[in-house]
């Protein structure tokens, strides 16, 4: 139960950290409301769960963080740059949503998945899971410990997803055109900064093994 509770707290920190997922949730929710905002969050959980399951199953690829960091990071940076351009362009026109609510949600869901899967810090988070359990006093974690950690993390993630989407929906429900346009421009700048930061990290010094001792190390959603 201590692992479950610790994973729940870490999950809240992991999800609440501002980053690309949050910016995309705001961008989608500003015009689409609750369902598209929630779809981004749920989509990001699909990506999170993918890396988590690979880590829990002990797939050797996750141990090759340095090898995977470049392709994952470059793909993530490219997508963030596209989102930045798309968001800035959208802020310059009058918002007239042509997609149906279902189409908006599907598009938002795909965006959340891509952002999560292509985040190199997400990879580092789950690659460090074993050492993180060690800091919780589980020196020799077994399958049940990993399952409890994953369960606690996902409970926190789903709870945050609903809360975040509802808060954004309420905030923008009565927002005017200018406010929404400003929000889109701010999201565009945030996407650009995140893309540049990803590239900078790739070309920066390679992290030492000790820098991944905790799943909370340097992750921004």
Protein backbone atom coordinates (compact mmCIF):
# COMPACT_ATOMS: atom_id res chain seq x y z
CA UNK A 1 0.00 0.00 0.00
CA UNK A 2 2.92 2.35 0.63
CA UNK A 3 4.05 1.78 -2.96
CA UNK A 4 0.52 2.47 -4.20
CA UNK A 5 0.29 5.72 -2.22
CA UNK A 6 3.77 6.88 -3.26
CA UNK A 7 2.97 6.11 -6.91
CA UNK A 8 -0.26 8.11 -6.61
CA UNK A 9 1.62 11.15 -5.30
CA UNK A 10 4.33 10.83 -7.95
CA UNK A 11 1.61 10.48 -10.58
CA UNK A 12 0.03 13.75 -9.52
CA UNK A 13 3.39 15.54 -9.70
CA UNK A 14 4.14 13.92 -13.03
CA UNK A 15 0.82 14.97 -14.58
CA UNK A 16 0.51 18.43 -13.01
CA UNK A 17 3.93 19.60 -14.25
CA UNK A 18 3.32 22.18 -17.02
CA UNK A 19 4.52 21.12 -20.43
CA UNK A 20 3.40 20.11 -23.90
CA UNK A 21 0.46 17.98 -22.76
CA UNK A 22 -0.91 20.79 -20.61
CA UNK A 23 -0.48 23.35 -23.39
CA UNK A 24 -2.23 21.08 -25.89
CA UNK A 25 -5.03 20.43 -23.39
CA UNK A 26 -5.56 24.17 -23.00
CA UNK A 27 -5.42 24.74 -26.74
CA UNK A 28 -8.00 22.05 -27.49
CA UNK A 29 -10.22 22.95 -24.56
CA UNK A 30 -10.24 26.66 -25.41
CA UNK A 31 -12.45 26.04 -28.45
CA UNK A 32 -13.73 22.48 -28.03
CA UNK A 33 -14.55 22.35 -24.35
CA UNK A 34 -14.39 19.41 -21.98
CA UNK A 35 -14.35 16.44 -24.37
CA UNK A 36 -11.37 17.47 -26.55
CA UNK A 37 -9.44 18.60 -23.47
CA UNK A 38 -10.08 15.26 -21.79
CA UNK A 39 -9.20 13.44 -25.01
CA UNK A 40 -5.70 14.99 -25.01
CA UNK A 41 -5.19 13.87 -21.43
CA UNK A 42 -6.46 10.34 -22.10
CA UNK A 43 -4.32 10.15 -25.24
CA UNK A 44 -1.26 11.08 -23.20
CA UNK A 45 -2.08 8.25 -20.79
CA UNK A 46 -2.03 5.79 -23.68
CA UNK A 47 1.53 6.86 -24.41
CA UNK A 48 2.45 6.80 -20.72
CA UNK A 49 0.99 3.32 -20.32
CA UNK A 50 2.88 2.09 -23.39
CA UNK A 51 6.26 3.09 -21.92
CA UNK A 52 5.20 1.89 -18.47
CA UNK A 53 4.21 -1.58 -19.67
CA UNK A 54 7.46 -1.90 -21.61
CA UNK A 55 9.33 -0.94 -18.47
CA UNK A 56 7.33 -3.27 -16.23
CA UNK A 57 7.89 -6.17 -18.62
CA UNK A 58 11.62 -5.52 -18.50
CA UNK A 59 12.04 -4.83 -22.19
CA UNK A 60 15.78 -4.25 -22.75
CA UNK A 61 15.18 -1.34 -25.09
CA UNK A 62 14.17 0.87 -22.20
CA UNK A 63 17.59 0.34 -20.69
CA UNK A 64 19.16 1.85 -23.80
CA UNK A 65 17.94 5.35 -22.93
CA UNK A 66 20.80 7.10 -24.70
CA UNK A 67 20.23 5.11 -27.87
CA UNK A 68 16.49 5.83 -27.94
CA UNK A 69 16.76 9.43 -26.81
CA UNK A 70 17.73 10.80 -30.23
CA UNK A 71 14.98 9.33 -32.43
CA UNK A 72 12.31 9.89 -29.79
CA UNK A 73 13.54 13.41 -29.03
CA UNK A 74 13.79 14.49 -32.67
CA UNK A 75 10.32 13.17 -33.43
CA UNK A 76 8.95 15.00 -30.39
CA UNK A 77 10.69 18.26 -31.30
CA UNK A 78 9.37 18.10 -34.86
CA UNK A 79 5.81 17.56 -33.65
CA UNK A 80 6.10 20.40 -31.15
CA UNK A 81 7.30 22.73 -33.91
CA UNK A 82 4.31 21.74 -36.04
CA UNK A 83 1.94 22.38 -33.13
CA UNK A 84 3.56 25.78 -32.57
CA UNK A 85 3.06 26.77 -36.21
CA UNK A 86 -0.49 25.39 -36.29
CA UNK A 87 -1.48 27.13 -33.06
CA UNK A 88 -0.02 30.49 -34.14
CA UNK A 89 -1.73 30.27 -37.51
CA UNK A 90 -5.07 29.37 -35.93
CA UNK A 91 -4.87 32.39 -33.61
CA UNK A 92 -4.83 34.68 -36.64
CA UNK A 93 -8.22 33.60 -37.97
CA UNK A 94 -11.72 33.75 -36.62
CA UNK A 95 -12.51 30.53 -34.84
CA UNK A 96 -15.16 28.59 -36.69
CA UNK A 97 -14.87 24.95 -35.79
CA UNK A 98 -15.67 22.83 -38.85
CA UNK A 99 -15.08 19.47 -37.21
CA UNK A 100 -17.80 17.62 -35.37
CA UNK A 101 -17.39 17.03 -31.65
CA UNK A 102 -16.41 13.41 -32.31
CA UNK A 103 -13.80 14.45 -34.88
CA UNK A 104 -12.37 17.04 -32.48
CA UNK A 105 -12.05 14.42 -29.75
CA UNK A 106 -10.37 11.91 -32.07
CA UNK A 107 -7.88 14.50 -33.28
CA UNK A 108 -7.14 15.59 -29.70
CA UNK A 109 -6.72 11.96 -28.62
CA UNK A 110 -4.16 11.32 -31.37
CA UNK A 111 -2.30 14.49 -30.44
CA UNK A 112 -2.06 13.42 -26.80
CA UNK A 113 -0.73 10.00 -27.79
CA UNK A 114 1.94 11.44 -30.10
CA UNK A 115 3.11 14.01 -27.53
CA UNK A 116 3.45 11.35 -24.86
CA UNK A 117 5.14 8.69 -26.99
CA UNK A 118 7.68 11.16 -28.42
CA UNK A 119 8.67 12.71 -25.09
CA UNK A 120 12.23 11.54 -24.25
CA UNK A 121 11.73 12.46 -20.61
CA UNK A 122 8.83 10.03 -20.48
CA UNK A 123 11.23 7.32 -21.60
CA UNK A 124 13.72 8.30 -18.89
CA UNK A 125 10.96 8.30 -16.26
CA UNK A 126 9.98 4.69 -16.78
CA UNK A 127 13.54 3.50 -17.37
CA UNK A 128 14.28 4.74 -13.83
CA UNK A 129 11.36 2.89 -12.24
CA UNK A 130 13.50 0.19 -10.62
CA UNK A 131 15.79 2.65 -8.84
CA UNK A 132 12.78 4.73 -7.82
CA UNK A 133 11.22 1.76 -6.04
CA UNK A 134 14.54 1.30 -4.28
CA UNK A 135 14.22 4.77 -2.77
CA UNK A 136 10.82 3.71 -1.40
CA UNK A 137 12.45 0.87 0.51
CA UNK A 138 11.72 -1.89 -2.01
CA UNK A 139 15.23 -3.24 -2.51
CA UNK A 140 14.18 -6.22 -4.63
CA UNK A 141 10.94 -5.22 -6.37
CA UNK A 142 8.80 -8.01 -7.72
CA UNK A 143 5.99 -8.09 -10.24
CA UNK A 144 3.38 -7.17 -7.61
CA UNK A 145 5.38 -4.06 -6.63
CA UNK A 146 5.49 -2.90 -10.24
CA UNK A 147 1.77 -3.55 -10.66
CA UNK A 148 0.98 -1.55 -7.51
CA UNK A 149 3.14 1.32 -8.73
CA UNK A 150 1.50 1.30 -12.15
CA UNK A 151 -1.97 1.15 -10.58
CA UNK A 152 -1.32 4.08 -8.26
CA UNK A 153 0.18 6.10 -11.09
CA UNK A 154 -2.76 5.49 -13.41
CA UNK A 155 -5.33 6.31 -10.71
CA UNK A 156 -3.59 9.65 -10.20
CA UNK A 157 -3.35 10.21 -13.95
CA UNK A 158 -7.04 9.58 -14.63
CA UNK A 159 -8.04 11.76 -11.68
CA UNK A 160 -5.86 14.60 -12.94
CA UNK A 161 -7.14 14.18 -16.51
CA UNK A 162 -10.75 14.69 -15.45
CA UNK A 163 -9.93 17.58 -13.13
CA UNK A 164 -7.73 19.36 -15.67
CA UNK A 165 -10.25 19.02 -18.52
CA UNK A 166 -13.12 20.21 -16.32
CA UNK A 167 -11.14 23.22 -15.05
CA UNK A 168 -10.15 24.28 -18.57
CA UNK A 169 -13.71 23.84 -19.83
CA UNK A 170 -15.05 26.02 -17.03
CA UNK A 171 -12.37 28.66 -17.56
CA UNK A 172 -12.97 29.04 -21.30
CA UNK A 173 -16.72 28.44 -21.42
CA UNK A 174 -17.46 32.17 -21.52
CA UNK A 175 -14.17 33.32 -23.01
CA UNK A 176 -14.32 35.73 -25.92
CA UNK A 177 -12.57 35.55 -29.27
CA UNK A 178 -9.63 37.74 -28.21
CA UNK A 179 -8.96 35.71 -25.09
CA UNK A 180 -8.99 32.45 -27.03
CA UNK A 181 -6.69 33.90 -29.71
CA UNK A 182 -4.25 35.09 -27.02
CA UNK A 183 -4.32 31.64 -25.46
CA UNK A 184 -3.47 30.05 -28.81
CA UNK A 185 -0.51 32.39 -29.27
CA UNK A 186 0.77 31.63 -25.77
CA UNK A 187 0.45 27.91 -26.47
CA UNK A 188 2.33 28.40 -29.75
CA UNK A 189 5.21 30.07 -27.90
CA UNK A 190 5.22 27.33 -25.28
CA UNK A 191 5.37 24.61 -27.95
CA UNK A 192 8.26 26.43 -29.62
CA UNK A 193 10.20 26.78 -26.37
CA UNK A 194 9.63 23.12 -25.52
CA UNK A 195 10.84 22.06 -28.97
CA UNK A 196 14.00 24.18 -28.64
CA UNK A 197 14.59 22.83 -25.14
CA UNK A 198 14.28 19.26 -26.42
CA UNK A 199 16.85 19.92 -29.15
CA UNK A 200 19.14 21.65 -26.68
CA UNK A 201 19.01 18.64 -24.36
CA UNK A 202 19.83 16.31 -27.24
CA UNK A 203 22.92 18.27 -28.17
CA UNK A 204 23.89 18.96 -24.59
CA UNK A 205 26.05 16.79 -22.41
CA UNK A 206 24.84 13.24 -21.97
CA UNK A 207 23.20 12.72 -18.55
CA UNK A 208 24.99 10.61 -16.03
CA UNK A 209 23.47 7.39 -14.72
CA UNK A 210 22.71 9.03 -11.40
CA UNK A 211 20.53 11.68 -13.02
CA UNK A 212 17.76 9.13 -13.48
CA UNK A 213 17.51 7.91 -9.90
CA UNK A 214 13.97 9.21 -9.60
CA UNK A 215 11.04 9.13 -12.02
CA UNK A 216 10.38 12.78 -11.20
CA UNK A 217 13.68 13.90 -12.69
CA UNK A 218 13.32 16.71 -15.22
CA UNK A 219 9.97 15.89 -16.78
CA UNK A 220 7.50 18.40 -18.13
CA UNK A 221 4.10 17.49 -19.44
